[in-house]
Short mmCIF file of C-alpha atoms in Angstrom, two decimals:
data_model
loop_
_atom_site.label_atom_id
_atom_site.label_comp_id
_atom_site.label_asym_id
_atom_site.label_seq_id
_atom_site.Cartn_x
_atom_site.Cartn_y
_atom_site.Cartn_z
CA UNK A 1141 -16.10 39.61 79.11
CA UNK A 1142 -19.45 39.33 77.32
CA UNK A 1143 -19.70 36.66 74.10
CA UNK A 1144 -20.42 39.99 71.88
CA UNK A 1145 -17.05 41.76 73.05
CA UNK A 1146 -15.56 38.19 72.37
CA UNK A 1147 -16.89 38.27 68.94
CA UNK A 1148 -15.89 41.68 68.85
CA UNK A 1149 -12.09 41.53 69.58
CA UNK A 1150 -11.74 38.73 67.44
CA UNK A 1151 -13.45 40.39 64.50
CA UNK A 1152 -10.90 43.57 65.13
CA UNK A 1153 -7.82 41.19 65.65
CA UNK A 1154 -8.54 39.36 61.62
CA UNK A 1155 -9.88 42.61 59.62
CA UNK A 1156 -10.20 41.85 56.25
CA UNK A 1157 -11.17 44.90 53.71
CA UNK A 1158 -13.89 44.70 51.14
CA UNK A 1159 -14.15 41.85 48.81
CA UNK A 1160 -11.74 40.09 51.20
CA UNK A 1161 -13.47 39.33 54.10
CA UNK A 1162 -13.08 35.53 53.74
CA UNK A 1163 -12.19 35.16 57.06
CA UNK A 1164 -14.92 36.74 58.53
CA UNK A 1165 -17.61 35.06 56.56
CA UNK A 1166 -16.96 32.10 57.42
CA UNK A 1167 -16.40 32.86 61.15
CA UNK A 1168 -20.09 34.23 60.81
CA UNK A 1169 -21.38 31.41 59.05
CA UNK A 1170 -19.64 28.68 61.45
CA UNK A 1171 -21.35 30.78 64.55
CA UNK A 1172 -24.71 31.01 62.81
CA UNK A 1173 -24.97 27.71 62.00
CA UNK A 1174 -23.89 26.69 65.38
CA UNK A 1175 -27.14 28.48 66.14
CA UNK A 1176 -29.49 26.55 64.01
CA UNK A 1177 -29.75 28.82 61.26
CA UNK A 1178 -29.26 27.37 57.35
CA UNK A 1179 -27.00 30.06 56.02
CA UNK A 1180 -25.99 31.36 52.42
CA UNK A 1181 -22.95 32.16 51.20
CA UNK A 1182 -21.04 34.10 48.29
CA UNK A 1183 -22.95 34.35 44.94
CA UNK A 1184 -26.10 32.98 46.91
CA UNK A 1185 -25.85 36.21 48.51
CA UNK A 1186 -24.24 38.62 46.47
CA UNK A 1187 -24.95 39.08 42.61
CA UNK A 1188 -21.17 39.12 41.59
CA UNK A 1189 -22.39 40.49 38.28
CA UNK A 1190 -22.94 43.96 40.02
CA UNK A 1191 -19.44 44.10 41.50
CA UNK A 1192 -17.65 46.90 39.12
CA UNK A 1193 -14.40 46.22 37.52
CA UNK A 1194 -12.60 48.36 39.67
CA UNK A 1195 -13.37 46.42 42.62
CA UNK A 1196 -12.92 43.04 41.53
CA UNK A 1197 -9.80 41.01 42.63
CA UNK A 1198 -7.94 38.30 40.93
CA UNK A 1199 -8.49 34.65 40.69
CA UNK A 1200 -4.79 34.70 42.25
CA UNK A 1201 -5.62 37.87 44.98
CA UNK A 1202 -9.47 35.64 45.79
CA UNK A 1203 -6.81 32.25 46.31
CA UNK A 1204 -4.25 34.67 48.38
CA UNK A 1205 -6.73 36.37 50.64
CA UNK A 1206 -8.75 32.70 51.05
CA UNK A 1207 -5.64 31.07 52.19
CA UNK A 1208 -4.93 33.76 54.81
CA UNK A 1209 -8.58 33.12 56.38
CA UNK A 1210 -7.61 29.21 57.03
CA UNK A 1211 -4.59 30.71 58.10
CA UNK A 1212 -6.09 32.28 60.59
CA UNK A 1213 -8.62 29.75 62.00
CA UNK A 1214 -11.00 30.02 59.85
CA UNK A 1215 -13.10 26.71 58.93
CA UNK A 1216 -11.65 25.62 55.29
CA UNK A 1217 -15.44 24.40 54.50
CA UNK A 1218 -17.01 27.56 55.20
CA UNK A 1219 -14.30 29.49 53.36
CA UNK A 1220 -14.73 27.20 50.15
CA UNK A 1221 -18.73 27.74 50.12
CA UNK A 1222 -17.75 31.53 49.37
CA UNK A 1223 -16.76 30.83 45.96
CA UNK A 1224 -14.91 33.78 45.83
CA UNK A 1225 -17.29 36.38 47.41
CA UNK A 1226 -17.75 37.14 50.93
CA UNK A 1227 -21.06 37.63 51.94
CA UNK A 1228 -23.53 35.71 54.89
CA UNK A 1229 -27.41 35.94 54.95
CA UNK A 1230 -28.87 33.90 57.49
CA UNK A 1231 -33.22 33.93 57.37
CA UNK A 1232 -35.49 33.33 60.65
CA UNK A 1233 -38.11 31.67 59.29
CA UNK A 1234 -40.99 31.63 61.98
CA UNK A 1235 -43.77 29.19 59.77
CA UNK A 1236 -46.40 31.43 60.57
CA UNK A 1237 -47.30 33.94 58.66
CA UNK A 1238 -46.28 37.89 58.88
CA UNK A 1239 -44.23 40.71 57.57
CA UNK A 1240 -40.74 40.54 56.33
CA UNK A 1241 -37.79 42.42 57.55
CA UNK A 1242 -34.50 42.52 57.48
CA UNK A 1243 -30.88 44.11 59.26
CA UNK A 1244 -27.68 44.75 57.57
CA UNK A 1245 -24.07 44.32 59.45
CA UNK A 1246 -21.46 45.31 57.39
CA UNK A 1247 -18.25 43.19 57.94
CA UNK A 1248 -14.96 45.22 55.41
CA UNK A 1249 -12.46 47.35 57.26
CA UNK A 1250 -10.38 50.33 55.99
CA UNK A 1251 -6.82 50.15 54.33
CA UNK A 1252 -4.56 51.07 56.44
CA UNK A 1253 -2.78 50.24 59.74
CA UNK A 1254 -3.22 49.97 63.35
CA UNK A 1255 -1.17 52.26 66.20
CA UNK A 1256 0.91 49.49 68.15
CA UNK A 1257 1.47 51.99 71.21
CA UNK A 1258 1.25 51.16 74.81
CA UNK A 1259 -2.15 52.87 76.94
CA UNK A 1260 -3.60 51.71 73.35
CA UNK A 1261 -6.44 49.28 74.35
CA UNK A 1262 -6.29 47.12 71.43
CA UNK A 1263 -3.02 46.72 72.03
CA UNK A 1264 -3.04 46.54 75.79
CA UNK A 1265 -5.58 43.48 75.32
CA UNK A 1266 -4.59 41.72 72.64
CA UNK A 1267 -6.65 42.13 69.74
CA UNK A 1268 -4.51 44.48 67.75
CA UNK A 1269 -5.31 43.98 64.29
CA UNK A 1270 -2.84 41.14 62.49
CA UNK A 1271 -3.55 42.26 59.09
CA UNK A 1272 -1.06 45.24 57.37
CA UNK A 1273 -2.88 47.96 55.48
CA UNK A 1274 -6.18 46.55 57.27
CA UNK A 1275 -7.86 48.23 60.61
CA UNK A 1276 -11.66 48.27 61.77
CA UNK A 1277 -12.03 52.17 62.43
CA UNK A 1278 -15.37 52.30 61.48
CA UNK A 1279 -17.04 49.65 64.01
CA UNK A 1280 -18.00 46.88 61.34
CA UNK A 1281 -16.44 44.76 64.21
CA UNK A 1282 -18.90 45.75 66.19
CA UNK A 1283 -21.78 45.89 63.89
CA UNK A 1284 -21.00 42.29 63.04
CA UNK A 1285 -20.91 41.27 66.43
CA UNK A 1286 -24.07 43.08 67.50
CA UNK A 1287 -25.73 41.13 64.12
CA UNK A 1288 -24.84 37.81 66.01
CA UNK A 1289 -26.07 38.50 69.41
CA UNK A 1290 -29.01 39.53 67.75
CA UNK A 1291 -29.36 36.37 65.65
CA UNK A 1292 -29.06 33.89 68.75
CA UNK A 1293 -31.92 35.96 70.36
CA UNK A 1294 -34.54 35.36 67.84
CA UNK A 1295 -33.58 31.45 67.38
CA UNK A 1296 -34.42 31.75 71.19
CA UNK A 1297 -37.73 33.41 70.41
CA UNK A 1298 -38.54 31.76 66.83
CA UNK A 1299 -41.72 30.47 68.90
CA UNK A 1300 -43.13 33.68 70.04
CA UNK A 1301 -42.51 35.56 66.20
CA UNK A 1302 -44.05 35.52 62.99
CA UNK A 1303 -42.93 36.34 59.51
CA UNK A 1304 -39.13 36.35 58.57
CA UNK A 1305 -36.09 38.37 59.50
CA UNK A 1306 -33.19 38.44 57.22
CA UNK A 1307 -30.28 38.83 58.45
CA UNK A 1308 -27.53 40.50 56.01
CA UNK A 1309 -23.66 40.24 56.91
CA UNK A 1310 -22.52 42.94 53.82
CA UNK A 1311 -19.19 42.94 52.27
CA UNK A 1312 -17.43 46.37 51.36
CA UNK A 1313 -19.40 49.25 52.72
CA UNK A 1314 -16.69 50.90 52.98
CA UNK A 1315 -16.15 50.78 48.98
CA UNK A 1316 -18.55 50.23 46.48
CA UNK A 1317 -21.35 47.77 45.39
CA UNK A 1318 -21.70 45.71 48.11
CA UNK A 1319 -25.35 46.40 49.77
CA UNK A 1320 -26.24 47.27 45.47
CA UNK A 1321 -25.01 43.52 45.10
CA UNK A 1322 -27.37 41.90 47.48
CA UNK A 1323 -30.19 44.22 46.23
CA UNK A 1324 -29.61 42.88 42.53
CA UNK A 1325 -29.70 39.35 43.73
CA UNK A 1326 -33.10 39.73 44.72
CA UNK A 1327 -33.00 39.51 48.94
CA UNK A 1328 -34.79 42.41 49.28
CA UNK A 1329 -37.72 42.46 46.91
CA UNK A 1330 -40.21 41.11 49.65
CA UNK A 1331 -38.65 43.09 52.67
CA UNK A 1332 -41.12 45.81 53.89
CA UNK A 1333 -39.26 46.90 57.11
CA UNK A 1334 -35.48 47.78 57.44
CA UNK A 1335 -32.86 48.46 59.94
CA UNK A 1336 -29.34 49.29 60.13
CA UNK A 1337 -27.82 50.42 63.12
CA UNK A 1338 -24.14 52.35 63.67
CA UNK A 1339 -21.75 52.77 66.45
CA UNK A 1340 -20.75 56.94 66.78
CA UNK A 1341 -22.57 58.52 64.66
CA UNK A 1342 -24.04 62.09 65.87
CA UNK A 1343 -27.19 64.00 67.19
CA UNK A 1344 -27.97 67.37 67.26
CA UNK A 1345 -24.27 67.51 65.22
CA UNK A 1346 -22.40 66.55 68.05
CA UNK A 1347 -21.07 62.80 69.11
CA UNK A 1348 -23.28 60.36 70.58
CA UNK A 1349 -21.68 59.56 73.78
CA UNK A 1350 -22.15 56.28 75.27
CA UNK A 1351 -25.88 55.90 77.26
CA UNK A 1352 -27.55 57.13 74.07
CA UNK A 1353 -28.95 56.64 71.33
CA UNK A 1354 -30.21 58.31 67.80
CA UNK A 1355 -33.91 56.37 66.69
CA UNK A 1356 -33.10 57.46 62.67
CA UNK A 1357 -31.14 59.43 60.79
CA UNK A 1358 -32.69 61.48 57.82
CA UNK A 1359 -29.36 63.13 56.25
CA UNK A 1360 -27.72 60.99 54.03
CA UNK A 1361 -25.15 62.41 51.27
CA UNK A 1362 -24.68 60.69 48.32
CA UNK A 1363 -21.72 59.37 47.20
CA UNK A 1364 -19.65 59.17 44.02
CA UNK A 1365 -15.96 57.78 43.12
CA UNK A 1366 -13.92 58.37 40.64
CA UNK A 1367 -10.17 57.44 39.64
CA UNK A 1368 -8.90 59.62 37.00
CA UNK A 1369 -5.95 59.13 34.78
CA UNK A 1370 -3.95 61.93 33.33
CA UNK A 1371 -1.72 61.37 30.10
CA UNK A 1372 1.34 63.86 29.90
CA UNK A 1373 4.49 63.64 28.75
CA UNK A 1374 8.02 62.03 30.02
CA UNK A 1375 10.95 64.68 29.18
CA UNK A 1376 13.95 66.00 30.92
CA UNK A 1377 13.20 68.78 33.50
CA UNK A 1378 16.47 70.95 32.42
CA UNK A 1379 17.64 69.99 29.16
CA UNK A 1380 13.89 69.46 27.28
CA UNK A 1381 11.45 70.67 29.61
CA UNK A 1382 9.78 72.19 26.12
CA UNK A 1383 8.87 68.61 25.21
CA UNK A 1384 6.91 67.46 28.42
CA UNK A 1385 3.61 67.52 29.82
CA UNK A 1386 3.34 67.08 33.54
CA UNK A 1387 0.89 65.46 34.80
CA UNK A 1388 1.96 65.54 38.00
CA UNK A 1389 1.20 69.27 38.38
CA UNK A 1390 -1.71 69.34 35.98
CA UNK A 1391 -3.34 66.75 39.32
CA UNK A 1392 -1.67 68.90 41.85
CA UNK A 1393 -3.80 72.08 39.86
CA UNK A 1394 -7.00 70.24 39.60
CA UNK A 1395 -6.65 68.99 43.31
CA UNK A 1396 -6.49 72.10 44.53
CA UNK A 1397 -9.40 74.01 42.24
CA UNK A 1398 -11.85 71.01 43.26
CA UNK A 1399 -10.87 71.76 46.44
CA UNK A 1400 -11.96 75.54 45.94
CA UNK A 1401 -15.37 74.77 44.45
CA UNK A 1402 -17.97 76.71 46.28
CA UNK A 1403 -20.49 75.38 48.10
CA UNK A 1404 -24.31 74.59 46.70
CA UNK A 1405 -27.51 76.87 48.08
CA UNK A 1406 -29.35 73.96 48.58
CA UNK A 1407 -27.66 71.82 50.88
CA UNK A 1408 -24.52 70.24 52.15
CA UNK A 1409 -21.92 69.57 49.30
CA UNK A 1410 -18.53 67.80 49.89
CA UNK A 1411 -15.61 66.99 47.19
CA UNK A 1412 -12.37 65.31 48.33
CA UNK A 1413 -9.34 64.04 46.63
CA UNK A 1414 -8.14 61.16 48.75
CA UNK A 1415 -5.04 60.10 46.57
CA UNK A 1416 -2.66 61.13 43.76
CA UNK A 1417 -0.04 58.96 42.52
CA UNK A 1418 2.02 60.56 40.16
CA UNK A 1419 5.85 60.47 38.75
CA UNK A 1420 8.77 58.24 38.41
CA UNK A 1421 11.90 59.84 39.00
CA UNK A 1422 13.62 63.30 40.73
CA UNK A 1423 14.77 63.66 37.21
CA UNK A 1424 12.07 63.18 34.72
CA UNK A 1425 8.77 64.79 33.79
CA UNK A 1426 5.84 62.87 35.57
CA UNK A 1427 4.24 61.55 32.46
CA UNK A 1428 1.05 60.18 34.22
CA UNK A 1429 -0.96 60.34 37.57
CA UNK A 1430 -4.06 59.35 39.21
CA UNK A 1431 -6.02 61.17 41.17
CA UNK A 1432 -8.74 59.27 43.23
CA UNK A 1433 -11.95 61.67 43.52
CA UNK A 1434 -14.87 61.80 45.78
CA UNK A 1435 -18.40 63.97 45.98
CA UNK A 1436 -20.90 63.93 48.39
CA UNK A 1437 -24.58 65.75 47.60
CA UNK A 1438 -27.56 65.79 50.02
CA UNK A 1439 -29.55 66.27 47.12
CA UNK A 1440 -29.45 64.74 43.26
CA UNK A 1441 -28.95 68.22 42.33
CA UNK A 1442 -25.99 68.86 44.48
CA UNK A 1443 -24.41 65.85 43.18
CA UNK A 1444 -24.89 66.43 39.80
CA UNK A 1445 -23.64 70.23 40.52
CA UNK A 1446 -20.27 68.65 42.18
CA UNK A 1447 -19.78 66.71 39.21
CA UNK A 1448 -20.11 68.94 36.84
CA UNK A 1449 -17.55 71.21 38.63
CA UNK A 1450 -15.28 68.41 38.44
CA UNK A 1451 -15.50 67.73 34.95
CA UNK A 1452 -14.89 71.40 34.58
CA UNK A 1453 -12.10 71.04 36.34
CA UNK A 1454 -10.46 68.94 34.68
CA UNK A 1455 -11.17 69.82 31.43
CA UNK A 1456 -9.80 73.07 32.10
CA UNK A 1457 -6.95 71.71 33.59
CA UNK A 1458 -6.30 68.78 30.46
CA UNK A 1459 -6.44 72.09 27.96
CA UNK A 1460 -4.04 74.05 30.25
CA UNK A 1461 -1.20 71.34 30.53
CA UNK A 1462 -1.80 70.07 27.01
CA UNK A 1463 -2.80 66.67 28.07
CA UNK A 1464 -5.39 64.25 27.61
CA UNK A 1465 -7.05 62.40 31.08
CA UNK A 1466 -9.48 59.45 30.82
CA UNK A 1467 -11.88 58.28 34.29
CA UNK A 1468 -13.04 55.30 36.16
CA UNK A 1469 -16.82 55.78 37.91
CA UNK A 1470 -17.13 53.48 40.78
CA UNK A 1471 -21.17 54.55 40.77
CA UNK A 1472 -23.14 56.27 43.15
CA UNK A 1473 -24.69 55.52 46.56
CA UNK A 1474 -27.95 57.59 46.87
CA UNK A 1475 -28.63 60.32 49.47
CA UNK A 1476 -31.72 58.41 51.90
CA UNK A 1477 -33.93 59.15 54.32
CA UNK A 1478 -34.85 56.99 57.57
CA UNK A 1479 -38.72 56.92 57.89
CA UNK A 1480 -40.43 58.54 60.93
CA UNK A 1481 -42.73 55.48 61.44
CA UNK A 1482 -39.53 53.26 61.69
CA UNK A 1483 -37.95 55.84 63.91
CA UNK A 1484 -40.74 55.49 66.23
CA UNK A 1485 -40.45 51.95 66.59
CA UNK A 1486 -37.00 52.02 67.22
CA UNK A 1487 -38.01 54.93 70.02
CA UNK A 1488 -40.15 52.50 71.62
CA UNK A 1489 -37.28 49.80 71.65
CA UNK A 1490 -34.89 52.19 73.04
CA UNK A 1491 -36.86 53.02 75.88
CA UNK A 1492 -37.10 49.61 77.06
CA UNK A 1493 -33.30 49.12 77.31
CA UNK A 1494 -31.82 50.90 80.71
CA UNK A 1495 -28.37 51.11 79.23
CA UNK A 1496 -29.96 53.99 77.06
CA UNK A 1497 -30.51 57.13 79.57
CA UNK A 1498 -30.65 59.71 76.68
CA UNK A 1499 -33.18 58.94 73.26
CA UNK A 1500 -32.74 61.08 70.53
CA UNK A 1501 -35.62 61.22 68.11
CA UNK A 1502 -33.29 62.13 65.17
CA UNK A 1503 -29.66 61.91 64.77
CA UNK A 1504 -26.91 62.78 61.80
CA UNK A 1505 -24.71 60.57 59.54
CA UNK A 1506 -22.32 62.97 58.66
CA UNK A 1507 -21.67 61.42 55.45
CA UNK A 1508 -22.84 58.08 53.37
CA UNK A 1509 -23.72 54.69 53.77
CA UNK A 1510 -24.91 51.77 50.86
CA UNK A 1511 -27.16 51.11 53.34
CA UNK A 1512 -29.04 53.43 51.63
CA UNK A 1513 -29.31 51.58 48.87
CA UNK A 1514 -31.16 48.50 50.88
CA UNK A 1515 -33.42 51.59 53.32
CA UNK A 1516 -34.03 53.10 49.18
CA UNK A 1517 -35.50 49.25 47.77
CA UNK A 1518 -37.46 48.99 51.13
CA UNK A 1519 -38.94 52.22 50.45
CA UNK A 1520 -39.58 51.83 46.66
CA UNK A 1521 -41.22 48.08 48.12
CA UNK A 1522 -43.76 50.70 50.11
CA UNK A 1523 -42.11 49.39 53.73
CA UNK A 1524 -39.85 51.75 55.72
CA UNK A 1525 -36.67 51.63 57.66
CA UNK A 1526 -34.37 53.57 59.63
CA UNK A 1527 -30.48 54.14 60.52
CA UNK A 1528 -29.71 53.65 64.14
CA UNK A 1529 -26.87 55.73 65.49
CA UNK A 1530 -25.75 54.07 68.86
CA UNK A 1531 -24.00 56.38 71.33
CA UNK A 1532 -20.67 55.02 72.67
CA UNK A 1533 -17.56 56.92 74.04
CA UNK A 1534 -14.75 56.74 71.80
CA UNK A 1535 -10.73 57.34 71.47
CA UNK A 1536 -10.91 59.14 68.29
CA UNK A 1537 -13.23 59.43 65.58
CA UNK A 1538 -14.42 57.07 63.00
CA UNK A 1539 -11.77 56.51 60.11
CA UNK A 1540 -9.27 57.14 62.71
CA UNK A 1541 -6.93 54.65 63.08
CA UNK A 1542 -6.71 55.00 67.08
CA UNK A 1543 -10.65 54.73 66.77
CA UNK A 1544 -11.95 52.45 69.93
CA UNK A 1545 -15.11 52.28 71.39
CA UNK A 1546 -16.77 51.55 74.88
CA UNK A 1547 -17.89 48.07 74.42
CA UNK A 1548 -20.81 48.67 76.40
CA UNK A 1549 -22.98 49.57 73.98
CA UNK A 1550 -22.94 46.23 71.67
CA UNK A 1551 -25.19 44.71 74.11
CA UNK A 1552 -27.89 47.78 74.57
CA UNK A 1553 -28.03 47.82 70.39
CA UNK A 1554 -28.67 44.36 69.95
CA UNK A 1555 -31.06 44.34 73.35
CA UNK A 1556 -32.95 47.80 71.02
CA UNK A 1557 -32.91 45.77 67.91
CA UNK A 1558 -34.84 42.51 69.14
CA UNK A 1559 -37.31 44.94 71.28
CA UNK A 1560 -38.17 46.46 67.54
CA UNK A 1561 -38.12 43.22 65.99
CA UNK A 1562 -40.62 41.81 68.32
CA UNK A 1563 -42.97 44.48 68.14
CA UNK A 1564 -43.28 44.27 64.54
CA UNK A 1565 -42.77 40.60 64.52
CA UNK A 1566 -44.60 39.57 67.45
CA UNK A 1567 -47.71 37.36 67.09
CA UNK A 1568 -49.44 39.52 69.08
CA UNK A 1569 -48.30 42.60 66.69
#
């Protein structure tokens, strides 16, 4: 076994979700440093300012989830220099002059659990996740494993380079604010080339299979949250049904009409309602619920037209059950575009690695990414960047929790990335 499947498995055994990823942090930070590099930490990283309300935990949940990362082997000194917010950048500073660039590797998981079945490999092997409510079906274990191979390959090369790479280890991709927070600290104001790379994503709308590769991907949705709260009425269903207001159907309605909204001329449009909580008893009028909304546009004007169908929505649906509803917006990550002079860079890189037998010029997301947000600054800096879909063979797909992954292809991405970061870091470049 290979020190990035190592790094890897372990990552997948210790998943931590977003804002939580203690453990992890300082797992990165311990390795990197073991490396040579001077790393950053918490709010040297992150602006916590730009975290939103919704996503911030508690002094007492921040003490809970830090405790769990000594717990678990993780060094108590690099979990204290966190103050409270996960988040690693580590910078390969050459001394000579050049460009600056920089790589994202997001670390968070997704809330729920593992399978514990037998022909399961993670469980086969040993690195079933430990965590409840915490599984990495997404491949951040990979992506941050992939981000440390390719960090001990430059310090091996910091002779023959020039310029700076920054490396970024991101909290809570899979929420909100985390890329936005490193942007608002200031990391990426001087960065004029940009890469983020991601395990099973798609080409020609089908899966990358392991032995490929996508160079860019240009179809980024954007991405809006909500959590909206809807004020009925408690009352007895038989003897005073007269006197309530349920809220409970008045989400179940408005679930299923934003769930009918028809799709936009222009371009892909998704809405999803992920949750509901609603009611208290078999025998009692749900007085409240929550519904927890999502909507995708692959234009600002599809967005805006989803949300505005919401809002409808639920207007329509607050007059028709006689209640009142008040919202939550987690923000927006913006639709993006990878660049095609990135993409051919990346093409370049690809074709040097043998592991890579198919090289797709362009691939698909099939959704969002705040990665966007970092590939957006870049752009608005005049540099460019792209979105690297690498092709692996999987058990299921992403945000599934069986989702595994031939481990294969950690070492061909991080073997691509350091053949693009020499070519536009090489003194010779």
């Amino acid at each position: 076994m290979n020190q990035l499947t190592e790094y890897r498995r372990e990552f997948h055994k210790y998943p931590e979700n977003g804002w939580r990823e203690f453990r992890t942090s300082a797992r990165v930070a311990e390795i990197l440093t073991g490396m040579g590099y001077d790393v950053a930490m918490g709010p040297d990283v992150i602006e916590p300012g730009s975290v939103g309300e919704p996503e911030r935990l508690s002094e007492e949940q921040i003490r809970q989830e830090m405790e769990r990362a000594v717990r678990q082997g993780a060094d108590p000194a690099f979990v204290k220099r966190t103050q409270g917010w996960p988040g690693v950048m580590a910078v390969l500073d050459t001394g000579r002059e050049g460009p600056v660039s920089a790589m994202r590797f997001e670390m968070d998981c997704l809330p729920y659990d593992e399978p514990q079945r037998p022909g399961y490999r993670p469980c086969d092997e040993g690195y079933l996740s430990c965590n409840p409510q915490s599984v990495h079906a997404c491949g951040h274990d990979g992506h941050t494993a992939i981000g440390l191979g390719i960090a001990a390959e430059l310090m091996k090369r910091k002779g023959e380079l020039k310029g700076k790479i920054k490396l970024f280890f991101q909290p809570a991709e899979e929420t909100f604010y985390g890329a936005q927070s490193i942007v608002d600290k200031g990391h990426l104001d001087d960065v004029m080339n940009f890469i983020a790379v991601h395990i099973a994503l798609s080409a020609e709308n089908k899966p990358l299979p392991s032995h490929t590769v996508a160079c860019g991907c240009r179809d980024f949705l954007s991405d809006r949250q909500l959590d909206v709260y809807l004020e009925g009425k408690a009352a007895h269903p038989c003897g005073a049904s007269q006197e309530g207001k349920n809220a409970l159907l008045a989400a179940c309605s408005a679930a299923l009409n934003i769930h009918s909204i028809a799709p936009h001329e222009e371009g892909l449009c998704r809405v999803n309602v992920g949750e509901i909580h609603a009611g208290v008893c078999a025998n009692t009028i749900a007085p409240d619920a929550m519904m927890r909304i999502e909507y995708r546009g692959q234009k600002p004007a599809i967005s805006e037209y989803a949300g505005q169908r919401i809002f409808d929505i639920l207007e329509g649906t607050a007059k028709a059950y006689d209640l009142k509803y008040h919202y939550v917006d987690y923000g927006e990550v913006p639709a993006g575009a990878s660049d095609y002079a990135m993409m051919e860079v990346v093409q370049r890189a690809a074709k040097k690695v043998p592991w890579f037998q198919t090289v797709y010029f362009e691939g698909n997301v099939g959704g969002t990414d705040d990665a966007a947000v970092m590939l957006t600054k870049v752009q608005q800096n005049g540099g460019i960047g792209s979105y690297v879909g690498i092709g692996a063979d999987t058990t299921g797909p992403v945000h599934n929790p069986e989702f595994d992954f031939d481990e294969d292809c950690l070492q061909a991405a991080m073997e691509l990335c350091v053949y693009a970061l020499e070519e536009l870091h090489g003194t010779d470049a």
